[in-house]
Amino acid sequence: MQATAYTYDSETRSGSVLLDDGTPVPFDAPAFDAGGLRLLRPGQRVRIEAEGEGEARRITLVTLQTF
C-alpha cells in the first residue's frame, strides 16, 4: 500500500502517514526500523504494510516507494 509521510519524530522514530484518501495512520519505531530507513521527511512517498482494520489498523513496515 502507498501513503505519504505526514509527521516524523527522529528521537522516537515514530510518526504518521496519510493514506491516499487523506486518513492519517500512526506508526511506531518497530515499523520504521523494519523498513531500514534512517530518516523520513514529510511529503515523501512511502510504501507501508499494515494489519488490522479501521481503528485497529497498525502499520508494520514503512519504507520508501521505489518505481
Coordinates of C-alpha atoms in Angstrom, one line a residue:
M1 CA 0.0 0.0 0.0
Q2 CA 1.2 3.5 -0.7
A3 CA 1.0 6.6 1.5
T4 CA 2.6 10.0 2.1
A5 CA 4.8 10.7 5.1
Y6 CA 3.0 13.2 7.3
T7 CA 4.9 13.5 10.5
Y8 CA 8.1 12.0 11.8
D9 CA 10.0 12.4 15.1
S10 CA 13.6 11.3 14.8
E11 CA 14.0 10.9 18.6
T12 CA 11.2 8.3 18.9
R13 CA 11.4 7.1 15.3
S14 CA 7.6 7.3 15.1
G15 CA 5.2 9.4 13.2
S16 CA 2.2 9.2 10.9
V17 CA 1.4 8.8 7.2
L18 CA -1.6 9.9 5.1
L19 CA -3.3 7.3 3.1
D20 CA -4.5 8.3 -0.4
D21 CA -7.9 9.1 1.0
G22 CA -6.4 11.5 3.5
T23 CA -6.7 9.3 6.5
P24 CA -3.8 9.7 9.0
V25 CA -2.4 6.5 10.3
P26 CA 0.3 6.5 13.0
F27 CA 3.4 4.2 13.0
D28 CA 5.8 3.3 15.8
A29 CA 9.6 2.7 16.0
P30 CA 9.4 -1.0 15.2
A31 CA 7.5 -0.3 11.9
F32 CA 10.1 2.4 11.0
D33 CA 13.0 0.2 11.9
A34 CA 11.6 -2.7 9.8
G35 CA 12.0 -0.6 6.7
G36 CA 15.7 0.1 7.2
L37 CA 15.3 3.9 6.8
R38 CA 17.5 6.4 8.6
L39 CA 15.3 9.5 8.1
L40 CA 11.9 10.4 6.8
R41 CA 10.7 13.8 5.6
P42 CA 7.1 14.9 5.5
G43 CA 5.8 14.7 1.9
Q44 CA 7.9 11.7 0.9
R45 CA 6.0 8.9 -0.8
V46 CA 6.3 5.7 1.1
R47 CA 5.3 2.1 0.9
I48 CA 3.6 0.7 4.0
E49 CA 2.4 -2.7 5.2
A50 CA -0.4 -2.8 7.7
E51 CA -2.5 -5.3 9.6
G52 CA -6.0 -4.9 11.1
E53 CA -8.9 -2.8 10.0
G54 CA -10.4 0.5 11.0
E55 CA -9.3 1.8 14.4
A56 CA -7.3 -1.5 14.9
R57 CA -5.2 -0.8 11.8
R58 CA -1.5 -1.0 12.7
I59 CA 1.4 -0.2 10.4
T60 CA 4.1 -2.9 10.5
L61 CA 6.5 -1.5 7.9
V62 CA 7.4 1.9 6.5
T63 CA 9.9 2.1 3.6
L64 CA 10.5 4.4 0.6
Q65 CA 8.4 3.9 -2.5
T66 CA 10.5 2.8 -5.5
F67 CA 9.5 2.5 -9.1

